[in-house]
Amino acid sequence: MKLAIKDVQGNSQGELEVTFPLVEDGKGTQAVHDAVVAYQASQRMGTACTKNVGEVAGTNKKPWRQKGTGRARAGSFQSPLWRGGGVVFGPKPRDFGKKVSRKTRQLALRKALSERLRAGDVVLVDDLKLESPKTKEFLGLLSALELKGSALIVAQATDKNLALASRNVPNVALATSDSLNTYDVLRPDKLLFTRGAFEQLESRLAKE
């Protein structure tokens, strides 16, 4: 499979042969599901916390005597039946993370990228350098490459000008080829790779 290479003005700069093996048929669908579920689970904070009877501040004194008052029997101010008392079976801090094997993650990323390549959602540019951190210049670049809707820009390394110019643009995110994951590949409408970033990603998939 070949990808057309463009410059920042949208002019053709030749083609690039995709070297990593594309995932065929229905293989890898479950791996993609597992990888996305694991990614979303790891984003959960898991910091919800309530106090049980033993953790609520208060005295152990009996509120009133057992008999003779006409009120219900009570033995503690910290009772879950009372306002300000402990919470029964309330949430505690926990880790929602799920384990996914390295081979499953690799298969999921290859599967997701294969589907986006077949759908024509991957745009390749020879290089992506901005002379200044101007949002106007960045928007002109997106317009020249005919990128509409949400987009993920994958560079070979973090670029300060690119980060500053794109941070106020809605539905546009940045990533590097070594940090790219399955969820990042599936989420946006278009994927914009620099040539160096795509080649680096191919070598990463070959090693895993």
Short mmCIF file of N, CA, C and O in Angstrom, two decimals, residues 11-137:
data_model
loop_
_atom_site.label_atom_id
_atom_site.label_comp_id
_atom_site.label_asym_id
_atom_site.label_seq_id
_atom_site.Cartn_x
_atom_site.Cartn_y
_atom_site.Cartn_z
N ASN A 11 0.73 20.49 -1.87
CA ASN A 11 1.26 20.00 -3.14
C ASN A 11 1.85 18.60 -2.98
O ASN A 11 2.40 18.25 -1.94
N SER A 12 1.73 17.81 -4.05
CA SER A 12 2.22 16.44 -4.01
C SER A 12 3.75 16.39 -3.95
O SER A 12 4.45 17.13 -4.64
N GLN A 13 4.25 15.48 -3.10
CA GLN A 13 5.70 15.29 -2.96
C GLN A 13 6.09 13.82 -3.14
O GLN A 13 7.08 13.37 -2.58
N GLY A 14 5.30 13.09 -3.90
CA GLY A 14 5.61 11.69 -4.15
C GLY A 14 4.78 10.74 -3.30
O GLY A 14 3.71 11.12 -2.78
N GLU A 15 5.26 9.53 -3.14
CA GLU A 15 4.54 8.50 -2.40
C GLU A 15 5.48 7.77 -1.44
O GLU A 15 6.69 7.75 -1.64
N LEU A 16 4.87 7.17 -0.41
CA LEU A 16 5.63 6.38 0.56
C LEU A 16 5.00 5.00 0.67
O LEU A 16 3.78 4.87 0.83
N GLU A 17 5.83 3.97 0.55
CA GLU A 17 5.36 2.58 0.66
C GLU A 17 5.20 2.23 2.14
O GLU A 17 6.10 2.42 2.95
N VAL A 18 4.01 1.69 2.49
CA VAL A 18 3.75 1.24 3.86
C VAL A 18 4.44 -0.10 4.05
O VAL A 18 4.14 -1.06 3.34
N THR A 19 5.36 -0.18 5.02
CA THR A 19 6.17 -1.38 5.17
C THR A 19 5.63 -2.37 6.20
O THR A 19 5.87 -3.57 6.08
N PHE A 20 4.91 -1.88 7.21
CA PHE A 20 4.43 -2.83 8.21
C PHE A 20 3.22 -3.60 7.67
O PHE A 20 2.42 -3.06 6.89
N PRO A 21 3.06 -4.88 8.03
CA PRO A 21 1.97 -5.69 7.49
C PRO A 21 0.60 -5.24 8.01
O PRO A 21 0.41 -5.15 9.23
N LEU A 22 -0.31 -4.95 7.11
CA LEU A 22 -1.66 -4.56 7.51
C LEU A 22 -2.42 -5.77 8.04
O LEU A 22 -2.22 -6.90 7.59
N VAL A 23 -3.29 -5.54 9.01
CA VAL A 23 -4.09 -6.61 9.59
C VAL A 23 -5.30 -6.84 8.70
O VAL A 23 -6.05 -5.90 8.39
N GLU A 24 -5.49 -8.06 8.28
CA GLU A 24 -6.57 -8.39 7.34
C GLU A 24 -7.81 -8.95 8.06
O GLU A 24 -7.73 -9.47 9.17
N ASP A 25 -8.96 -8.86 7.37
CA ASP A 25 -10.24 -9.46 7.80
C ASP A 25 -10.62 -9.01 9.21
O ASP A 25 -10.39 -7.88 9.58
N GLY A 26 -11.17 -9.95 9.99
CA GLY A 26 -11.67 -9.60 11.32
C GLY A 26 -10.65 -9.77 12.42
O GLY A 26 -10.96 -9.59 13.60
N LYS A 27 -9.43 -10.14 12.08
CA LYS A 27 -8.40 -10.33 13.10
C LYS A 27 -8.08 -9.02 13.81
O LYS A 27 -7.98 -7.98 13.18
N GLY A 28 -7.93 -9.10 15.11
CA GLY A 28 -7.54 -7.94 15.89
C GLY A 28 -8.68 -7.11 16.44
O GLY A 28 -8.45 -6.17 17.20
N THR A 29 -9.92 -7.44 16.09
CA THR A 29 -11.06 -6.65 16.57
C THR A 29 -11.17 -6.70 18.10
O THR A 29 -11.39 -5.68 18.75
N GLN A 30 -11.02 -7.89 18.66
CA GLN A 30 -11.10 -8.03 20.12
C GLN A 30 -9.92 -7.33 20.80
O GLN A 30 -10.08 -6.75 21.88
N ALA A 31 -8.76 -7.38 20.16
CA ALA A 31 -7.59 -6.70 20.72
C ALA A 31 -7.82 -5.19 20.79
O ALA A 31 -7.44 -4.54 21.78
N VAL A 32 -8.44 -4.64 19.76
CA VAL A 32 -8.76 -3.20 19.75
C VAL A 32 -9.71 -2.87 20.89
O VAL A 32 -9.53 -1.89 21.63
N HIS A 33 -10.73 -3.71 21.06
CA HIS A 33 -11.70 -3.49 22.15
C HIS A 33 -11.00 -3.52 23.51
O HIS A 33 -11.21 -2.64 24.36
N ASP A 34 -10.16 -4.52 23.73
CA ASP A 34 -9.46 -4.66 25.01
C ASP A 34 -8.54 -3.47 25.27
O ASP A 34 -8.46 -2.96 26.40
N ALA A 35 -7.85 -3.01 24.23
CA ALA A 35 -6.92 -1.90 24.39
C ALA A 35 -7.65 -0.60 24.71
O ALA A 35 -7.20 0.18 25.56
N VAL A 36 -8.78 -0.36 24.05
CA VAL A 36 -9.54 0.87 24.29
C VAL A 36 -10.17 0.85 25.68
O VAL A 36 -10.14 1.85 26.41
N VAL A 37 -10.72 -0.29 26.09
CA VAL A 37 -11.32 -0.41 27.42
C VAL A 37 -10.25 -0.18 28.50
O VAL A 37 -10.47 0.52 29.48
N ALA A 38 -9.07 -0.77 28.30
CA ALA A 38 -7.98 -0.61 29.26
C ALA A 38 -7.52 0.85 29.33
O ALA A 38 -7.24 1.37 30.41
N TYR A 39 -7.45 1.52 28.17
CA TYR A 39 -7.03 2.92 28.14
C TYR A 39 -8.04 3.80 28.89
O TYR A 39 -7.66 4.63 29.72
N GLN A 40 -9.33 3.61 28.61
CA GLN A 40 -10.34 4.43 29.25
C GLN A 40 -10.42 4.14 30.76
O GLN A 40 -10.66 5.04 31.56
N ALA A 41 -10.21 2.88 31.13
CA ALA A 41 -10.22 2.53 32.56
C ALA A 41 -9.07 3.21 33.29
O ALA A 41 -9.21 3.66 34.43
N SER A 42 -7.92 3.30 32.63
CA SER A 42 -6.76 3.90 33.27
C SER A 42 -6.91 5.41 33.43
O SER A 42 -6.17 6.03 34.22
N GLN A 43 -7.84 6.03 32.70
CA GLN A 43 -8.09 7.46 32.83
C GLN A 43 -8.94 7.80 34.05
O GLN A 43 -9.01 8.96 34.47
N ARG A 44 -9.58 6.81 34.65
CA ARG A 44 -10.43 7.05 35.81
C ARG A 44 -9.55 7.34 37.03
O ARG A 44 -8.56 6.67 37.27
N MET A 45 -9.94 8.33 37.80
CA MET A 45 -9.14 8.74 38.94
C MET A 45 -9.19 7.72 40.08
O MET A 45 -8.19 7.43 40.72
N GLY A 46 -10.38 7.19 40.34
CA GLY A 46 -10.51 6.22 41.42
C GLY A 46 -10.26 6.82 42.79
O GLY A 46 -9.78 6.13 43.70
N THR A 47 -10.58 8.11 42.97
CA THR A 47 -10.31 8.78 44.25
C THR A 47 -11.56 8.98 45.10
O THR A 47 -11.48 9.60 46.17
N ALA A 48 -12.72 8.49 44.65
CA ALA A 48 -13.94 8.63 45.45
C ALA A 48 -13.76 7.92 46.79
O ALA A 48 -13.27 6.79 46.84
N CYS A 49 -14.13 8.59 47.87
CA CYS A 49 -13.89 8.01 49.19
C CYS A 49 -14.94 8.48 50.18
O CYS A 49 -15.31 9.66 50.20
N THR A 50 -15.45 7.55 50.98
CA THR A 50 -16.38 7.89 52.06
C THR A 50 -15.84 7.31 53.36
O THR A 50 -15.01 6.40 53.35
N LYS A 51 -16.32 7.81 54.49
CA LYS A 51 -15.89 7.33 55.80
C LYS A 51 -16.88 6.31 56.33
O LYS A 51 -18.09 6.52 56.27
N ASN A 52 -16.35 5.23 56.86
CA ASN A 52 -17.22 4.25 57.50
C ASN A 52 -17.38 4.61 58.97
O ASN A 52 -16.87 5.63 59.44
N VAL A 53 -18.09 3.77 59.73
CA VAL A 53 -18.40 4.07 61.13
C VAL A 53 -17.13 4.29 61.94
O VAL A 53 -17.06 5.17 62.80
N GLY A 54 -16.09 3.51 61.67
CA GLY A 54 -14.87 3.62 62.45
C GLY A 54 -14.04 4.85 62.12
O GLY A 54 -13.16 5.21 62.90
N GLU A 55 -14.31 5.50 60.99
CA GLU A 55 -13.51 6.65 60.58
C GLU A 55 -14.18 7.99 60.86
O GLU A 55 -13.53 9.04 60.81
N VAL A 56 -15.47 7.98 61.15
CA VAL A 56 -16.18 9.23 61.42
C VAL A 56 -15.78 9.77 62.79
O VAL A 56 -15.69 9.02 63.77
N ALA A 57 -15.49 11.06 62.85
CA ALA A 57 -15.11 11.68 64.12
C ALA A 57 -16.32 11.74 65.04
O ALA A 57 -17.44 12.06 64.63
N GLY A 58 -16.10 11.44 66.32
CA GLY A 58 -17.20 11.48 67.28
C GLY A 58 -16.85 10.70 68.53
O GLY A 58 -15.81 10.06 68.63
N THR A 59 -17.74 10.78 69.50
CA THR A 59 -17.53 10.11 70.78
C THR A 59 -18.19 8.74 70.78
O THR A 59 -19.11 8.47 69.99
N ASN A 60 -17.74 7.89 71.68
CA ASN A 60 -18.36 6.57 71.85
C ASN A 60 -19.48 6.59 72.89
O ASN A 60 -20.04 5.55 73.22
N LYS A 61 -19.78 7.79 73.37
CA LYS A 61 -20.81 7.90 74.40
C LYS A 61 -22.19 7.55 73.84
O LYS A 61 -22.54 7.94 72.72
N LYS A 62 -22.97 6.85 74.61
CA LYS A 62 -24.34 6.52 74.20
C LYS A 62 -25.17 7.80 74.24
O LYS A 62 -25.13 8.55 75.23
N PRO A 63 -25.91 8.10 73.15
CA PRO A 63 -26.64 9.38 73.07
C PRO A 63 -27.64 9.58 74.23
O PRO A 63 -27.77 10.69 74.76
N TRP A 64 -28.37 8.56 74.58
CA TRP A 64 -29.30 8.62 75.72
C TRP A 64 -29.47 7.21 76.29
O TRP A 64 -29.02 6.25 75.67
N ARG A 65 -30.07 7.12 77.43
CA ARG A 65 -30.20 5.82 78.08
C ARG A 65 -31.07 4.88 77.25
O ARG A 65 -31.90 5.33 76.46
N GLN A 66 -30.89 3.59 77.51
CA GLN A 66 -31.52 2.57 76.68
C GLN A 66 -33.03 2.59 76.78
O GLN A 66 -33.72 2.45 75.78
N LYS A 67 -33.53 2.77 78.00
CA LYS A 67 -34.98 2.67 78.20
C LYS A 67 -35.54 3.91 78.88
O LYS A 67 -34.81 4.66 79.53
N GLY A 68 -36.79 4.11 78.67
CA GLY A 68 -37.49 5.12 79.44
C GLY A 68 -37.64 6.47 78.79
O GLY A 68 -38.35 7.33 79.28
N THR A 69 -36.99 6.70 77.65
CA THR A 69 -37.08 8.04 77.03
C THR A 69 -38.21 8.11 75.99
O THR A 69 -38.62 9.20 75.59
N GLY A 70 -38.68 6.98 75.53
CA GLY A 70 -39.69 6.97 74.48
C GLY A 70 -39.10 7.05 73.08
O GLY A 70 -39.83 6.98 72.08
N ARG A 71 -37.77 7.20 72.99
CA ARG A 71 -37.13 7.26 71.68
C ARG A 71 -36.52 5.91 71.33
O ARG A 71 -36.38 5.02 72.17
N ALA A 72 -36.18 5.77 70.09
CA ALA A 72 -35.58 4.51 69.63
C ALA A 72 -34.23 4.31 70.29
O ALA A 72 -33.54 5.26 70.65
N ARG A 73 -33.84 3.05 70.43
CA ARG A 73 -32.55 2.72 71.03
C ARG A 73 -31.42 3.23 70.12
O ARG A 73 -31.48 3.07 68.91
N ALA A 74 -30.42 3.84 70.71
CA ALA A 74 -29.27 4.34 69.95
C ALA A 74 -28.01 4.12 70.77
O ALA A 74 -28.00 4.33 71.99
N GLY A 75 -26.95 3.70 70.08
CA GLY A 75 -25.72 3.41 70.79
C GLY A 75 -24.53 4.24 70.34
O GLY A 75 -23.48 4.19 70.95
N SER A 76 -24.68 4.99 69.23
CA SER A 76 -23.53 5.72 68.70
C SER A 76 -23.98 6.88 67.83
O SER A 76 -24.97 6.79 67.10
N PHE A 77 -23.24 7.97 67.94
CA PHE A 77 -23.50 9.11 67.05
C PHE A 77 -23.01 8.82 65.63
O PHE A 77 -23.39 9.50 64.69
N GLN A 78 -22.11 7.84 65.49
CA GLN A 78 -21.52 7.53 64.19
C GLN A 78 -22.34 6.52 63.40
O GLN A 78 -21.93 6.05 62.34
N SER A 79 -23.51 6.17 63.90
CA SER A 79 -24.34 5.17 63.22
C SER A 79 -24.71 5.60 61.80
O SER A 79 -24.99 6.78 61.56
N PRO A 80 -24.71 4.68 60.85
CA PRO A 80 -25.11 5.02 59.47
C PRO A 80 -26.54 5.53 59.37
O PRO A 80 -26.91 6.14 58.37
N LEU A 81 -27.35 5.29 60.40
CA LEU A 81 -28.73 5.76 60.38
C LEU A 81 -28.84 7.25 60.68
O LEU A 81 -29.87 7.87 60.43
N TRP A 82 -27.76 7.81 61.21
CA TRP A 82 -27.77 9.21 61.62
C TRP A 82 -27.15 10.10 60.55
O TRP A 82 -26.23 9.69 59.84
N ARG A 83 -27.62 11.34 60.49
CA ARG A 83 -26.99 12.32 59.62
C ARG A 83 -25.58 12.62 60.14
O ARG A 83 -25.41 12.88 61.34
N GLY A 84 -24.61 12.56 59.24
CA GLY A 84 -23.23 12.78 59.66
C GLY A 84 -22.55 11.51 60.13
O GLY A 84 -21.38 11.54 60.50
N GLY A 85 -23.29 10.40 60.08
CA GLY A 85 -22.71 9.13 60.49
C GLY A 85 -21.92 8.48 59.37
O GLY A 85 -21.73 9.06 58.30
N GLY A 86 -21.45 7.27 59.63
CA GLY A 86 -20.66 6.55 58.64
C GLY A 86 -21.49 6.10 57.45
O GLY A 86 -22.72 6.08 57.50
N VAL A 87 -20.81 5.76 56.36
CA VAL A 87 -21.47 5.28 55.15
C VAL A 87 -21.23 3.78 55.01
O VAL A 87 -20.10 3.31 55.17
N VAL A 88 -22.31 3.06 54.76
CA VAL A 88 -22.21 1.61 54.62
C VAL A 88 -21.84 1.25 53.19
O VAL A 88 -22.49 1.67 52.24
N PHE A 89 -20.79 0.46 53.01
CA PHE A 89 -20.35 0.00 51.69
C PHE A 89 -20.11 1.15 50.70
O PHE A 89 -20.38 1.04 49.51
N GLY A 90 -19.60 2.27 51.21
CA GLY A 90 -19.31 3.41 50.35
C GLY A 90 -18.04 3.19 49.55
O GLY A 90 -17.26 2.26 49.81
N PRO A 91 -17.78 4.03 48.54
CA PRO A 91 -16.58 3.87 47.71
C PRO A 91 -15.31 4.19 48.48
O PRO A 91 -15.29 5.04 49.37
N LYS A 92 -14.24 3.51 48.08
CA LYS A 92 -12.91 3.74 48.63
C LYS A 92 -11.94 3.92 47.46
O LYS A 92 -12.21 3.43 46.36
N PRO A 93 -10.82 4.61 47.67
CA PRO A 93 -9.86 4.76 46.57
C PRO A 93 -9.45 3.42 46.00
O PRO A 93 -9.17 2.46 46.74
N ARG A 94 -9.42 3.33 44.67
CA ARG A 94 -9.09 2.07 44.01
C ARG A 94 -8.46 2.36 42.65
O ARG A 94 -8.59 3.47 42.11
N ASP A 95 -7.81 1.35 42.13
CA ASP A 95 -7.17 1.45 40.82
C ASP A 95 -8.04 0.71 39.81
O ASP A 95 -8.29 -0.49 39.95
N PHE A 96 -8.52 1.42 38.79
CA PHE A 96 -9.39 0.81 37.78
C PHE A 96 -8.61 0.20 36.61
O PHE A 96 -9.19 -0.29 35.67
N GLY A 97 -7.29 0.29 36.67
CA GLY A 97 -6.46 -0.16 35.56
C GLY A 97 -6.64 -1.62 35.21
O GLY A 97 -6.89 -2.47 36.08
N LYS A 98 -6.55 -1.91 33.91
CA LYS A 98 -6.65 -3.29 33.43
C LYS A 98 -5.35 -3.65 32.71
O LYS A 98 -4.76 -2.82 32.03
N LYS A 99 -4.93 -4.88 32.85
CA LYS A 99 -3.69 -5.32 32.22
C LYS A 99 -3.96 -5.84 30.81
O LYS A 99 -4.88 -6.64 30.61
N VAL A 100 -3.17 -5.37 29.87
CA VAL A 100 -3.24 -5.84 28.49
C VAL A 100 -1.83 -6.22 28.08
O VAL A 100 -0.88 -5.45 28.28
N SER A 101 -1.66 -7.39 27.49
CA SER A 101 -0.32 -7.85 27.13
C SER A 101 0.28 -6.99 26.02
O SER A 101 -0.43 -6.32 25.27
N ARG A 102 1.59 -7.03 25.92
CA ARG A 102 2.30 -6.25 24.91
C ARG A 102 1.88 -6.65 23.51
O ARG A 102 1.67 -5.80 22.63
N LYS A 103 1.73 -7.95 23.26
CA LYS A 103 1.35 -8.41 21.92
C LYS A 103 -0.07 -7.97 21.57
O LYS A 103 -0.35 -7.64 20.40
N THR A 104 -0.95 -7.95 22.56
CA THR A 104 -2.32 -7.49 22.31
C THR A 104 -2.34 -6.01 21.97
O THR A 104 -3.05 -5.58 21.06
N ARG A 105 -1.55 -5.21 22.69
CA ARG A 105 -1.47 -3.78 22.39
C ARG A 105 -0.91 -3.53 21.00
O ARG A 105 -1.38 -2.65 20.27
N GLN A 106 0.10 -4.31 20.62
CA GLN A 106 0.70 -4.14 19.30
C GLN A 106 -0.29 -4.50 18.20
O GLN A 106 -0.44 -3.79 17.21
N LEU A 107 -1.01 -5.63 18.39
CA LEU A 107 -2.00 -6.05 17.40
C LEU A 107 -3.12 -5.02 17.29
O LEU A 107 -3.58 -4.71 16.18
N ALA A 108 -3.56 -4.47 18.43
CA ALA A 108 -4.62 -3.48 18.43
C ALA A 108 -4.21 -2.22 17.67
O ALA A 108 -4.98 -1.67 16.87
N LEU A 109 -2.97 -1.76 17.90
CA LEU A 109 -2.49 -0.56 17.20
C LEU A 109 -2.36 -0.81 15.70
O LEU A 109 -2.74 0.05 14.89
N ARG A 110 -1.85 -1.96 15.33
CA ARG A 110 -1.72 -2.29 13.90
C ARG A 110 -3.10 -2.41 13.24
O ARG A 110 -3.30 -1.95 12.11
N LYS A 111 -4.05 -3.02 13.95
CA LYS A 111 -5.40 -3.17 13.42
C LYS A 111 -6.06 -1.81 13.22
O LYS A 111 -6.64 -1.53 12.16
N ALA A 112 -5.97 -0.95 14.23
CA ALA A 112 -6.59 0.38 14.15
C ALA A 112 -5.98 1.20 13.02
O ALA A 112 -6.69 1.84 12.24
N LEU A 113 -4.65 1.16 12.92
CA LEU A 113 -3.98 1.93 11.88
C LEU A 113 -4.28 1.37 10.49
O LEU A 113 -4.46 2.13 9.53
N SER A 114 -4.40 0.05 10.39
CA SER A 114 -4.74 -0.58 9.11
C SER A 114 -6.11 -0.11 8.61
O SER A 114 -6.29 0.19 7.42
N GLU A 115 -7.07 -0.07 9.53
CA GLU A 115 -8.42 0.35 9.15
C GLU A 115 -8.46 1.82 8.73
O GLU A 115 -9.15 2.20 7.79
N ARG A 116 -7.69 2.67 9.43
CA ARG A 116 -7.68 4.09 9.07
C ARG A 116 -6.99 4.32 7.73
O ARG A 116 -7.37 5.19 6.95
N LEU A 117 -5.96 3.51 7.45
CA LEU A 117 -5.28 3.61 6.15
C LEU A 117 -6.21 3.19 5.02
O LEU A 117 -6.27 3.85 3.97
N ARG A 118 -6.93 2.11 5.21
CA ARG A 118 -7.86 1.64 4.17
C ARG A 118 -8.99 2.64 3.94
O ARG A 118 -9.48 2.78 2.82
N ALA A 119 -9.40 3.31 5.00
CA ALA A 119 -10.49 4.29 4.88
C ALA A 119 -10.03 5.62 4.29
O ALA A 119 -10.85 6.51 4.04
N GLY A 120 -8.72 5.78 4.11
CA GLY A 120 -8.20 7.03 3.56
C GLY A 120 -8.18 8.17 4.56
O GLY A 120 -8.24 9.35 4.16
N ASP A 121 -8.10 7.85 5.84
CA ASP A 121 -8.14 8.87 6.89
C ASP A 121 -6.75 9.33 7.33
O ASP A 121 -6.64 10.10 8.28
N VAL A 122 -5.70 8.82 6.68
CA VAL A 122 -4.33 9.18 7.06
C VAL A 122 -3.76 10.14 6.02
O VAL A 122 -3.76 9.84 4.82
N VAL A 123 -3.29 11.29 6.49
CA VAL A 123 -2.66 12.29 5.63
C VAL A 123 -1.19 12.36 6.00
O VAL A 123 -0.84 12.41 7.18
N LEU A 124 -0.33 12.39 4.98
CA LEU A 124 1.12 12.38 5.20
C LEU A 124 1.74 13.64 4.63
O LEU A 124 1.48 14.00 3.48
N VAL A 125 2.51 14.35 5.47
CA VAL A 125 3.22 15.55 5.00
C VAL A 125 4.72 15.31 5.11
O VAL A 125 5.19 14.56 5.98
N ASP A 126 5.46 15.93 4.21
CA ASP A 126 6.90 15.75 4.19
C ASP A 126 7.55 16.27 5.47
O ASP A 126 8.40 15.63 6.06
N ASP A 127 7.11 17.45 5.91
CA ASP A 127 7.61 18.03 7.15
C ASP A 127 6.57 19.02 7.67
O ASP A 127 5.74 19.52 6.91
N LEU A 128 6.63 19.29 8.98
CA LEU A 128 5.63 20.17 9.59
C LEU A 128 6.33 21.13 10.55
O LEU A 128 6.42 20.87 11.74
N LYS A 129 6.84 22.21 10.00
CA LYS A 129 7.55 23.20 10.79
C LYS A 129 6.87 24.55 10.63
O LYS A 129 6.62 25.00 9.51
N LEU A 130 6.56 25.19 11.74
CA LEU A 130 5.97 26.52 11.72
C LEU A 130 7.05 27.53 12.06
O LEU A 130 7.85 27.33 12.98
N GLU A 131 7.05 28.64 11.34
CA GLU A 131 8.06 29.67 11.56
C GLU A 131 7.79 30.43 12.86
O GLU A 131 8.72 30.96 13.49
N SER A 132 6.53 30.50 13.25
CA SER A 132 6.17 31.20 14.49
C SER A 132 4.97 30.50 15.13
O SER A 132 4.23 29.79 14.44
N PRO A 133 4.75 30.71 16.43
CA PRO A 133 3.62 30.05 17.10
C PRO A 133 2.30 30.78 16.88
O PRO A 133 1.59 31.12 17.83
N LYS A 134 1.98 31.03 15.61
CA LYS A 134 0.77 31.78 15.27
C LYS A 134 -0.36 30.82 14.90
O LYS A 134 -0.20 29.95 14.02
N THR A 135 -1.49 30.99 15.55
CA THR A 135 -2.65 30.14 15.27
C THR A 135 -3.14 30.35 13.84
O THR A 135 -3.59 29.40 13.19
N LYS A 136 -3.04 31.58 13.34
CA LYS A 136 -3.48 31.88 11.98
C LYS A 136 -2.67 31.06 10.96
O LYS A 136 -3.23 30.52 10.00
N GLU A 137 -1.37 30.95 11.19
CA GLU A 137 -0.52 30.17 10.29
C GLU A 137 -0.89 28.69 10.35
O GLU A 137 -0.93 28.00 9.33
#
